[in-house]
Each structure stands twice: as C-alpha cells, then as structure tokens.
Tab-separated table of C-alpha atoms in Angstrom:
chain	number	residue	atom	x	y	z
A	104	MET	CA	1.016	8.598	32.352
A	105	SER	CA	0.691	4.855	31.886
A	106	THR	CA	2.423	3.011	29.071
A	107	THR	CA	0.963	-0.045	27.230
A	108	THR	CA	3.361	-1.960	24.960
A	109	THR	CA	3.479	-5.292	23.479
A	110	THR	CA	6.422	-7.744	22.765
A	111	GLU	CA	4.851	-9.471	20.210
A	112	THR	CA	4.485	-7.985	16.464
A	113	PRO	CA	1.701	-9.357	14.484
A	114	ALA	CA	3.184	-9.042	10.970
A	115	GLN	CA	0.974	-10.167	7.914
A	116	GLY	CA	-0.413	-12.984	10.052
A	117	GLU	CA	2.723	-14.696	10.681
A	118	ALA	CA	3.661	-15.911	14.061
A	119	HIS	CA	4.285	-13.167	16.865
A	120	LEU	CA	7.742	-11.833	17.037
A	121	GLU	CA	9.290	-9.620	19.738
A	122	ILE	CA	9.861	-6.182	18.710
A	123	PRO	CA	13.402	-5.559	17.950
A	124	THR	CA	15.718	-2.665	18.777
A	125	THR	CA	16.785	-2.075	15.056
A	126	MET	CA	14.766	-2.563	11.641
A	127	ARG	CA	15.511	-2.471	8.035
A	128	ALA	CA	14.386	1.081	6.459
A	129	VAL	CA	14.914	2.556	3.164
A	130	VAL	CA	16.592	5.946	3.706
A	131	VAL	CA	16.798	9.073	1.405
A	132	HIS	CA	20.019	10.395	1.048
A	133	GLY	CA	19.282	12.697	-2.057
A	134	PRO	CA	17.744	12.366	-5.394
A	135	GLY	CA	18.525	8.972	-7.335
A	136	ASP	CA	20.261	8.118	-3.893
A	137	TYR	CA	17.918	5.691	-1.762
A	138	ARG	CA	19.693	2.964	0.556
A	139	LEU	CA	18.620	0.119	2.673
A	140	GLU	CA	19.968	0.470	6.114
A	141	GLU	CA	19.662	-0.559	9.840
A	142	ARG	CA	17.811	2.072	11.722
A	143	PRO	CA	16.791	2.113	15.642
A	144	VAL	CA	13.053	0.945	15.768
A	145	PRO	CA	11.174	4.310	17.232
A	146	GLN	CA	10.066	4.329	20.764
A	147	PRO	CA	6.616	5.881	21.208
A	148	GLY	CA	6.600	8.915	23.321
A	149	PRO	CA	3.399	10.452	25.159
A	150	GLY	CA	0.454	10.382	22.614
A	151	GLU	CA	2.120	8.485	20.175
A	152	LEU	CA	1.835	5.050	18.495
A	153	LEU	CA	4.181	2.488	17.209
A	154	LEU	CA	2.986	0.403	14.039
A	155	CYS	CA	4.284	-2.693	12.548
A	156	THR	CA	4.398	-1.643	8.721
A	157	ASP	CA	1.850	-4.147	7.039
A	158	ALA	CA	2.120	-2.404	3.451
A	159	VAL	CA	3.223	0.861	2.020
A	160	GLY	CA	2.349	1.843	-1.585
A	161	ILE	CA	4.485	3.765	-3.862
A	162	CYS	CA	3.290	6.734	-5.194
A	163	ALA	CA	3.856	8.686	-8.474
A	164	SER	CA	5.080	11.440	-6.268
A	165	ASP	CA	7.730	9.292	-4.404
A	166	LEU	CA	8.992	8.508	-7.989
A	167	LYS	CA	9.149	12.107	-8.810
A	168	CYS	CA	10.996	12.959	-5.481
A	169	TYR	CA	13.403	10.155	-6.296
A	170	HIS	CA	14.240	11.668	-9.796
A	171	GLY	CA	14.584	15.163	-8.197
A	172	ALA	CA	11.664	16.927	-9.151
A	173	ALA	CA	11.618	20.716	-8.360
A	174	LYS	CA	8.531	20.554	-6.057
A	175	PHE	CA	10.509	18.401	-3.858
A	176	TRP	CA	14.070	19.411	-4.048
A	177	GLY	CA	13.592	23.299	-4.915
A	178	ASP	CA	14.686	25.495	-7.951
A	179	GLU	CA	14.714	29.067	-8.686
A	180	ASN	CA	11.016	29.459	-8.005
A	181	ARG	CA	10.879	27.500	-4.595
A	182	PRO	CA	12.877	26.220	-1.798
A	183	ALA	CA	13.366	22.287	-0.938
A	184	TRP	CA	10.621	20.847	0.508
A	185	ALA	CA	11.692	17.059	0.941
A	186	GLU	CA	14.553	15.984	3.292
A	187	ALA	CA	17.380	14.011	3.073
A	188	ASP	CA	17.977	11.185	5.797
A	189	ARG	CA	14.501	10.928	5.939
A	190	ILE	CA	12.573	7.410	5.531
A	191	PRO	CA	9.975	7.544	2.628
A	192	GLY	CA	6.522	6.037	2.207
A	193	HIS	CA	3.327	7.944	2.797
A	194	GLU	CA	0.678	5.361	1.534
A	195	PHE	CA	0.738	3.036	4.422
A	196	VAL	CA	-1.280	0.674	7.036
A	197	GLY	CA	0.103	-0.870	10.059
A	198	THR	CA	-0.704	-2.705	13.109
A	199	ILE	CA	-0.251	-0.993	16.514
A	200	VAL	CA	2.251	-2.953	18.930
A	201	ALA	CA	3.076	0.070	21.268
A	202	GLY	CA	1.628	3.109	22.669
A	203	ASP	CA	0.394	4.592	25.988
A	204	ASP	CA	-3.236	4.400	27.244
A	205	ALA	CA	-4.010	8.004	26.206
A	206	ALA	CA	-2.976	7.548	22.764
A	207	LEU	CA	-4.803	4.389	22.276
A	208	ALA	CA	-7.945	5.839	24.162
A	209	LYS	CA	-7.775	9.379	22.020
A	210	ARG	CA	-8.012	7.143	18.833
A	211	GLY	CA	-10.416	4.527	20.001
A	212	VAL	CA	-8.067	1.532	19.363
A	213	THR	CA	-6.162	-1.232	21.080
A	214	LEU	CA	-3.024	-3.041	20.727
A	215	GLY	CA	-3.220	-5.275	17.387
A	216	ASP	CA	-5.677	-3.253	15.850
A	217	ARG	CA	-4.874	-2.025	12.147
A	218	ILE	CA	-4.855	1.775	11.236
A	219	ALA	CA	-3.972	3.737	8.301
A	220	CYS	CA	-2.547	7.366	8.333
A	221	GLU	CA	-3.170	10.386	6.647
A	222	GLN	CA	-0.478	11.286	4.756
A	223	ILE	CA	0.043	15.027	6.241
A	224	VAL	CA	0.663	15.649	9.823
A	225	PRO	CA	-0.863	18.883	10.580
A	226	CYS	CA	0.639	21.589	13.076
A	227	TRP	CA	-3.016	22.441	14.176
A	228	GLU	CA	-1.710	26.013	14.927
A	229	CYS	CA	-1.158	27.836	11.586
A	230	ARG	CA	-4.088	29.935	9.753
A	231	TYR	CA	-5.120	26.990	7.614
A	232	CYS	CA	-5.390	24.352	10.314
A	233	LEU	CA	-7.368	26.887	12.624
A	234	GLU	CA	-9.640	27.592	9.595
A	235	GLY	CA	-10.294	23.729	9.309
A	236	ALA	CA	-8.165	23.619	6.155
A	237	TYR	CA	-5.812	21.134	7.763
A	238	TRP	CA	-4.837	19.347	4.620
A	239	MET	CA	-3.283	22.660	3.390
A	240	CYS	CA	-1.345	23.244	6.743
A	241	ALA	CA	1.307	25.873	6.252
A	242	VAL	CA	4.236	23.963	8.052
A	243	HIS	CA	3.109	20.823	5.706
A	244	ASP	CA	5.104	18.097	7.566
A	245	MET	CA	4.211	14.987	5.890
A	246	PHE	CA	5.163	11.176	6.250
A	247	GLY	CA	8.258	10.345	4.274
A	248	PHE	CA	8.855	13.732	2.935
A	249	LYS	CA	9.189	16.386	5.496
A	250	GLY	CA	9.210	16.182	9.595
A	251	PHE	CA	8.320	12.603	9.871
A	252	ASP	CA	9.874	9.294	8.630
A	253	GLY	CA	7.401	7.343	6.621
A	254	ALA	CA	6.883	3.691	6.197
A	255	MET	CA	9.243	2.213	3.785
A	256	ALA	CA	10.736	0.357	7.220
A	257	GLU	CA	9.574	-2.334	9.453
A	258	TYR	CA	8.041	0.066	11.808
A	259	VAL	CA	6.569	3.299	11.737
A	260	LEU	CA	5.928	6.350	14.521
A	261	VAL	CA	2.634	7.630	14.419
A	262	PRO	CA	2.817	11.335	16.098
A	263	ALA	CA	0.082	12.655	18.389
A	264	LYS	CA	-0.794	15.031	15.793
A	265	ALA	CA	-1.277	12.522	12.991
A	266	LEU	CA	-4.799	11.662	11.644
A	267	THR	CA	-5.839	7.964	11.699
A	268	HIS	CA	-8.454	5.604	10.561
A	269	PRO	CA	-9.371	1.988	11.312
A	270	VAL	CA	-8.811	-0.625	8.910
A	271	ASP	CA	-10.252	-3.988	8.499
A	272	ARG	CA	-7.304	-6.567	9.386
A	273	ALA	CA	-8.950	-8.850	7.102
A	274	LEU	CA	-7.970	-6.806	4.133
A	275	PRO	CA	-4.741	-7.578	2.280
A	276	GLY	CA	-2.182	-5.133	3.242
A	277	GLN	CA	-1.659	-3.832	-0.236
A	278	VAL	CA	-5.140	-3.197	-0.471
A	279	ALA	CA	-5.765	-1.624	2.880
A	280	ALA	CA	-2.656	0.780	2.042
A	281	PHE	CA	-4.818	1.776	-1.203
A	282	ALA	CA	-7.022	3.832	1.025
A	283	GLU	CA	-4.448	6.729	0.439
A	284	PRO	CA	-4.715	7.270	-2.980
A	285	LEU	CA	-8.317	6.390	-3.342
A	286	SER	CA	-9.237	9.003	-0.536
A	287	CYS	CA	-7.100	11.640	-2.506
A	288	ALA	CA	-8.774	10.586	-5.859
A	289	PHE	CA	-12.190	11.194	-3.910
A	290	HIS	CA	-11.214	14.711	-2.867
A	291	ALA	CA	-10.542	15.445	-6.702
A	292	VAL	CA	-14.031	14.218	-7.442
A	293	GLU	CA	-15.497	16.383	-4.699
A	294	ARG	CA	-13.668	19.307	-6.193
A	295	GLY	CA	-15.585	18.737	-9.722
A	296	GLU	CA	-18.701	19.016	-7.978
A	297	ILE	CA	-20.077	16.192	-10.635
A	298	ARG	CA	-23.909	16.375	-11.223
A	299	PHE	CA	-26.336	13.684	-12.442
A	300	GLY	CA	-26.436	15.113	-16.013
A	301	ASP	CA	-22.822	15.586	-16.353
A	302	THR	CA	-20.211	14.045	-18.802
A	303	VAL	CA	-16.947	13.313	-16.884
A	304	VAL	CA	-13.454	12.667	-18.408
A	305	ILE	CA	-10.905	11.563	-16.283
A	306	ALA	CA	-7.291	11.390	-17.803
A	307	GLY	CA	-5.243	8.650	-16.672
A	308	ALA	CA	-5.975	4.906	-15.613
A	309	GLY	CA	-3.056	4.457	-12.984
A	310	PRO	CA	-3.886	4.266	-9.353
A	311	ILE	CA	-5.287	7.984	-9.006
A	312	GLY	CA	-7.162	7.906	-12.209
A	313	LEU	CA	-8.648	4.450	-11.619
A	314	SER	CA	-9.802	5.788	-7.937
A	315	ALA	CA	-11.348	8.789	-9.332
A	316	ILE	CA	-13.297	6.798	-11.779
A	317	ALA	CA	-14.591	4.574	-8.877
A	318	GLY	CA	-15.164	7.857	-6.805
A	319	ALA	CA	-17.329	9.468	-9.956
A	320	ARG	CA	-19.119	6.100	-10.186
A	321	GLN	CA	-20.621	6.836	-6.754
A	322	LYS	CA	-21.635	10.300	-8.025
A	323	ASN	CA	-23.527	8.359	-10.866
A	324	PRO	CA	-23.140	11.074	-13.788
A	325	LEU	CA	-24.596	10.438	-17.085
A	326	ARG	CA	-21.320	9.275	-18.362
A	327	ILE	CA	-17.657	8.485	-17.130
A	328	ILE	CA	-15.098	8.480	-19.958
A	329	ALA	CA	-11.524	7.196	-19.101
A	330	LEU	CA	-8.461	8.403	-21.339
A	331	ASP	CA	-5.128	6.486	-21.273
A	332	VAL	CA	-2.649	4.812	-23.909
A	333	VAL	CA	-2.465	1.160	-22.331
A	334	ASP	CA	-5.571	-1.022	-23.487
A	335	ASP	CA	-5.159	-3.247	-20.467
A	336	LYS	CA	-5.531	-0.267	-18.151
A	337	LEU	CA	-8.606	1.036	-20.043
A	338	ALA	CA	-10.224	-2.625	-19.504
A	339	LEU	CA	-9.606	-2.142	-15.905
A	340	ALA	CA	-11.161	1.303	-16.068
A	341	ARG	CA	-14.327	-0.042	-17.318
A	342	LYS	CA	-14.306	-2.545	-14.462
A	343	VAL	CA	-13.960	0.174	-11.877
A	344	GLY	CA	-16.798	2.254	-13.401
A	345	ALA	CA	-15.922	3.957	-16.862
A	346	ASP	CA	-18.809	3.745	-19.167
A	347	LEU	CA	-16.493	4.614	-22.086
A	348	THR	CA	-12.733	4.379	-22.805
A	349	ILE	CA	-10.425	5.963	-25.362
A	350	ASN	CA	-7.002	5.149	-26.003
A	351	ILE	CA	-5.645	8.537	-26.908
A	352	ALA	CA	-2.577	6.887	-29.025
A	353	GLN	CA	-5.348	5.711	-31.302
A	354	GLU	CA	-8.111	8.094	-31.370
A	355	ASP	CA	-8.361	11.778	-30.991
A	356	ALA	CA	-10.152	12.216	-27.627
A	357	VAL	CA	-11.134	15.862	-28.062
A	358	ALA	CA	-13.172	14.864	-31.429
A	359	ARG	CA	-14.536	11.949	-29.685
A	360	VAL	CA	-15.680	13.628	-26.426
A	361	LYS	CA	-17.271	16.330	-28.609
A	362	GLU	CA	-19.112	13.792	-30.854
A	363	LEU	CA	-20.500	12.411	-27.610
A	364	THR	CA	-21.649	15.665	-26.377
A	365	ASP	CA	-23.468	17.307	-29.496
A	366	GLY	CA	-20.469	19.269	-30.211
A	367	TYR	CA	-20.213	20.949	-26.800
A	368	GLY	CA	-17.608	18.903	-24.743
A	369	ALA	CA	-17.290	17.310	-21.419
A	370	ASP	CA	-18.698	19.152	-18.179
A	371	VAL	CA	-15.669	17.972	-16.064
A	372	TYR	CA	-12.049	16.870	-16.567
A	373	ILE	CA	-9.984	15.409	-14.217
A	374	GLU	CA	-6.513	15.364	-14.900
A	375	ALA	CA	-4.713	12.355	-13.085
A	376	THR	CA	-1.749	11.548	-15.441
A	377	GLY	CA	1.107	14.091	-14.550
A	378	HIS	CA	2.074	14.300	-18.087
A	379	PRO	CA	2.060	17.804	-19.340
A	380	SER	CA	0.096	17.039	-22.749
A	381	ALA	CA	-2.775	16.158	-20.686
A	382	VAL	CA	-3.501	19.860	-19.684
A	383	PRO	CA	-4.248	21.146	-22.828
A	384	GLN	CA	-5.856	18.238	-23.748
A	385	GLY	CA	-8.427	18.743	-21.116
A	386	LEU	CA	-8.952	22.461	-21.814
A	387	ASN	CA	-9.623	21.656	-25.549
A	388	LEU	CA	-12.331	19.070	-24.697
A	389	LEU	CA	-14.101	20.970	-21.842
A	390	ARG	CA	-17.205	22.822	-23.075
A	391	LYS	CA	-17.755	26.384	-21.974
A	392	LEU	CA	-18.191	26.962	-18.391
A	393	GLY	CA	-16.699	23.613	-17.655
A	394	THR	CA	-14.665	22.401	-14.767
A	395	PHE	CA	-11.054	21.350	-14.940
A	396	VAL	CA	-9.612	19.423	-11.740
A	397	GLU	CA	-5.901	19.059	-11.575
A	398	TYR	CA	-4.867	16.344	-9.164
A	399	SER	CA	-1.242	15.283	-10.477
A	400	VAL	CA	2.233	16.122	-9.267
A	401	PHE	CA	4.254	17.280	-12.362
A	402	LYS	CA	7.914	16.768	-12.906
A	403	ASP	CA	8.121	19.155	-15.675
A	404	ALA	CA	6.644	22.746	-16.330
A	405	VAL	CA	3.407	22.981	-18.168
A	406	SER	CA	2.510	25.631	-20.726
A	407	VAL	CA	-1.046	26.308	-21.904
A	408	ASP	CA	-2.883	29.120	-23.673
A	409	TRP	CA	-4.616	30.806	-20.804
A	410	SER	CA	-7.128	32.411	-23.221
A	411	ILE	CA	-8.813	29.212	-23.350
A	412	ILE	CA	-9.516	29.329	-19.752
A	413	SER	CA	-10.840	32.996	-19.869
A	414	ASP	CA	-11.958	34.510	-23.034
A	415	ASP	CA	-12.811	31.480	-24.971
A	416	LYS	CA	-14.697	29.240	-22.108
A	417	GLU	CA	-14.579	30.965	-18.751
A	418	LEU	CA	-13.555	27.645	-17.217
A	419	ASP	CA	-13.578	26.793	-13.580
A	420	VAL	CA	-10.114	25.565	-12.705
A	421	ARG	CA	-9.568	23.762	-9.589
A	422	GLY	CA	-6.608	21.915	-7.776
A	423	ALA	CA	-7.016	19.094	-5.633
A	424	HIS	CA	-4.759	18.223	-2.623
A	425	LEU	CA	-4.509	14.903	-0.493
A	426	GLY	CA	-7.820	13.481	0.764
A	427	PRO	CA	-9.495	15.459	3.454
A	428	HIS	CA	-12.733	13.800	4.734
A	429	THR	CA	-12.605	11.575	2.312
A	430	TRP	CA	-10.826	8.568	4.195
A	431	PRO	CA	-13.859	6.794	5.876
A	432	ALA	CA	-15.605	6.615	2.705
A	433	ALA	CA	-12.558	5.290	0.771
A	434	ILE	CA	-11.948	2.760	3.439
A	435	LYS	CA	-15.852	1.554	3.388
A	436	LEU	CA	-15.545	1.025	-0.557
A	437	LEU	CA	-12.362	-1.092	0.112
A	438	GLU	CA	-13.952	-3.053	2.721
A	439	SER	CA	-17.068	-3.656	0.435
A	440	GLY	CA	-14.828	-5.905	-1.948
A	441	THR	CA	-16.557	-4.149	-5.085
A	442	LEU	CA	-13.380	-3.114	-6.719
A	443	PRO	CA	-11.213	-5.325	-8.502
A	444	MET	CA	-8.274	-4.893	-6.161
A	445	ASP	CA	-6.511	-8.022	-6.998
A	446	GLU	CA	-5.995	-6.477	-10.411
A	447	ILE	CA	-5.217	-2.947	-9.159
A	448	CYS	CA	-2.703	-4.164	-6.566
A	449	THR	CA	-0.445	-5.798	-9.247
A	450	HIS	CA	3.058	-5.871	-7.711
A	451	GLN	CA	4.177	-6.637	-4.076
A	452	PHE	CA	8.090	-6.456	-3.048
A	453	PRO	CA	10.172	-6.958	0.039
A	454	LEU	CA	12.020	-3.875	1.377
A	455	GLU	CA	15.206	-5.294	-0.080
A	456	ASP	CA	13.817	-5.024	-3.586
A	457	PHE	CA	12.753	-1.202	-3.212
A	458	GLN	CA	14.768	-0.263	-6.270
A	459	GLN	CA	13.085	-2.848	-8.562
A	460	ALA	CA	9.778	-1.352	-7.124
A	461	LEU	CA	10.620	2.221	-7.933
A	462	ASP	CA	11.610	1.271	-11.124
A	463	LEU	CA	8.703	-0.538	-12.112
A	464	VAL	CA	6.457	2.427	-11.102
A	465	GLY	CA	8.685	4.421	-13.441
A	466	ASP	CA	7.958	1.914	-16.188
A	467	SER	CA	6.175	4.045	-18.923
A	468	ALA	CA	5.226	0.754	-20.705
A	469	GLY	CA	2.392	0.201	-18.115
A	470	ALA	CA	3.832	-2.941	-16.704
A	471	SER	CA	2.076	-2.484	-13.126
A	472	VAL	CA	-0.620	-0.782	-11.759
A	473	LYS	CA	-0.010	-0.278	-8.152
A	474	VAL	CA	3.192	-1.236	-6.706
A	475	SER	CA	3.599	-1.836	-2.981
A	476	ILE	CA	6.310	-2.985	-0.501
A	477	ILE	CA	5.417	-5.554	2.156
A	478	PRO	CA	8.258	-5.397	5.032
A	479	SER	CA	7.490	-8.933	6.022
A	480	LEU	CA	7.911	-10.524	2.552
A	481	SER	CA	11.308	-12.542	2.520
A	482	ALA	CA	14.070	-11.261	-0.140
A	483	PRO	CA	14.195	-13.511	-2.850
A	484	THR	CA	17.160	-16.039	-3.108
A	485	THR	CA	18.242	-15.366	-6.471
A	486	SER	CA	18.857	-12.251	-8.466
A	487	ALA	CA	15.820	-12.250	-10.563
A	488	PRO	CA	12.942	-9.963	-10.108
A	489	THR	CA	10.428	-11.615	-7.875
A	490	VAL	CA	6.610	-10.462	-7.575
A	491	SER	CA	4.781	-11.544	-4.613
A	492	ALA	CA	1.031	-11.824	-4.383
A	493	ALA	CA	1.121	-11.560	-0.404
A	494	ARG	CA	-2.007	-11.496	1.399
A	495	ALA	CA	-2.351	-10.335	4.972
C-alpha cells in the first residue's frame, strides 16, 4: 500500500511548517487534573489520516467530565466510561497533512483538505452498528473520552473507522468546528418531529440551545420560544430564529407559554440546559400528548413526578444522542453564512490557556457562548487572560 505524506502543515493560514515529531497536547489524568504535556505526533497507519488541528470546541460534556460527573467516571449505577491518559476534545476540524492513498481515496479527499470528524468512532460490528444505528454503538469509542485521543493538541489521528465530512477552508476554524454541536442539536430537532402548526419551546440559549433554535427554524413551526436567564443570550436566540424569548428569572415560563397557546401548552419541548430544574419545567409547560426531547448531559441526578408523563398528559419522552445523519446539513448552514457566528463563537484560546477556557465554559454568569481552542495561537506574554478572535 502506497503512503502519501506531506512535510508541510497548513495551520490557520500561516506559513507551512514541517511536521514535528512531538506536539503540545492537553492530557487527562483524572477529574480536575488536566495537564499540558509534550506528546509524540501520531503516525497514521493503513487507512488512517493525520490532521493538523485547526480548532477544537469545548463542550459542556467536556466540563462535566473535567468535574468528575458520574456519567464519565462512574458511580454505584455504572462503570467509568472516560479514560485517563487521554487527550480530550471531540468538537474539532483539521487539515489533512498525512495519510495513505487508500485512506484519501476512501474519503474523497486530498492532502490540504479540511475535514470534520463525527465524535463517535463506531465499531461497525455490534448489534447497533449492524442495524444502522452507529451513533449508539455498544463499544462507544469516542474522540477525547474513550478509545481514541481527541484534538486538544496540535495534531489528531483519524482512525479508519471514523466518519468524516469535508468543510470549506474559508470558514474560520472555530466556526467550522461548530459543526459538531450544530449537528447534535439538529438531531434533537429531528427527534421532536416538529410540524408547521407547533409551538416549540427550547430551554437554554447556549451552543446546543442556539443550534436547536436554528434547526427548528428550518422546520418553520408556528412559533419558537427560547428560555434562558441571560438577556444577551436571549437576544442571540432571536437572531438565530426564535420568535419569542422568556427570561425565566423574571417571568413564569409555564404561565406565559400557556397564555400563548390558549391554555394548552407547547407541542414540543427541547431541553438543552443540563440543569435539573429544566426537566420539570418542560413537563409542566407541555400540552397533553406533547413531545419532550432530552439532549443535555447532567452532572446531578434529576427527580420528577412521573405521573405527569403518564396519567396526566401521556407525553412522548425522547432522548437524543450525538448527530447522526445531520452533519452535511449542519455544515451547509455554517457555510451559508446566515448564522451570526461571530457572536456565537465568542472566545478562542491557545492550548497553553486550556484551563482558562474550561473555567470560562463553567462560568454560570454567561460570560461566553462558544469557547474554542486554536492550537496555532501563540500564548500571551503576560499572565492576564487573553481572548483572540483568530480566523483561519
């Protein structure tokens, strides 16, 4: 098998550089213990590609993993899923710098092309993969969490089993990497089976909530209502497609939604906050026979009155996981330039400032929307936090 490589690394539009033997990478040593280290640059084997990381977004699930949530590190109900000694980062886009001819041909790409990778790396052998539900793969290897290193590093290896999608190099790196949360939210919207006459309520105007609003807008329901506690994020929600917004710290969302729907309630509720209080809120503001779509990853347990779901309203409660079959549509919307991505992708940091980036994502005051790491950025020369509006 022939191998194609390049000794030049096109990184964020800068001068081409030779691929080094080592790279800077954030490494997980356990909850609350992430460190910047020097690691070998991966060498692609048969069917694999090597990417120079253009950008990697920080997800709420990255933060929950960092803080030791049971979903990742296990508890009395489940074993640990996340792995130590792993490079995190599953929301990424990169430029192909090495790979054999078969790998390039299989994906229809050439050296220098930009691709985004779906976060899951399916085994293609389990019951779910064989039935076509690859996003529910039983093995469930995922970049940055289990099985494969992620992209909080200067380079990332794309295994042969991974799913990839081409992305226009004209997009800023942090915008291109937003294809991951956008595709996830599109899947949540699909799970809601939104119809033209529906009142759709989306809880949360963070990256997933805003993306769900943008996706629901493509379905053109009767009205889209966004809920949050930060006025600036609600203003952004209107820019991406919300018809109405409610600041739940100032107004009773349940009463307002029922007022707008002749006392019935919303048809579809999409939960995108990860806050336990958003679950009973959704159950209460939905009409009878309504649809509840849960997308968030929760750090804490959630308790609700299940009789609302059954005896009171006979609700359709649906989970949503990852972004199967929605990546091309998400990338197309980003490439169209219709979303206010400069206002969504608010902060970009160099690798050296990964801790500041994580802390900013965890800032409950809403100081950021989407935070990304751009490995090609230079670290600041002072100790003061630095935010760069880097563009590819």
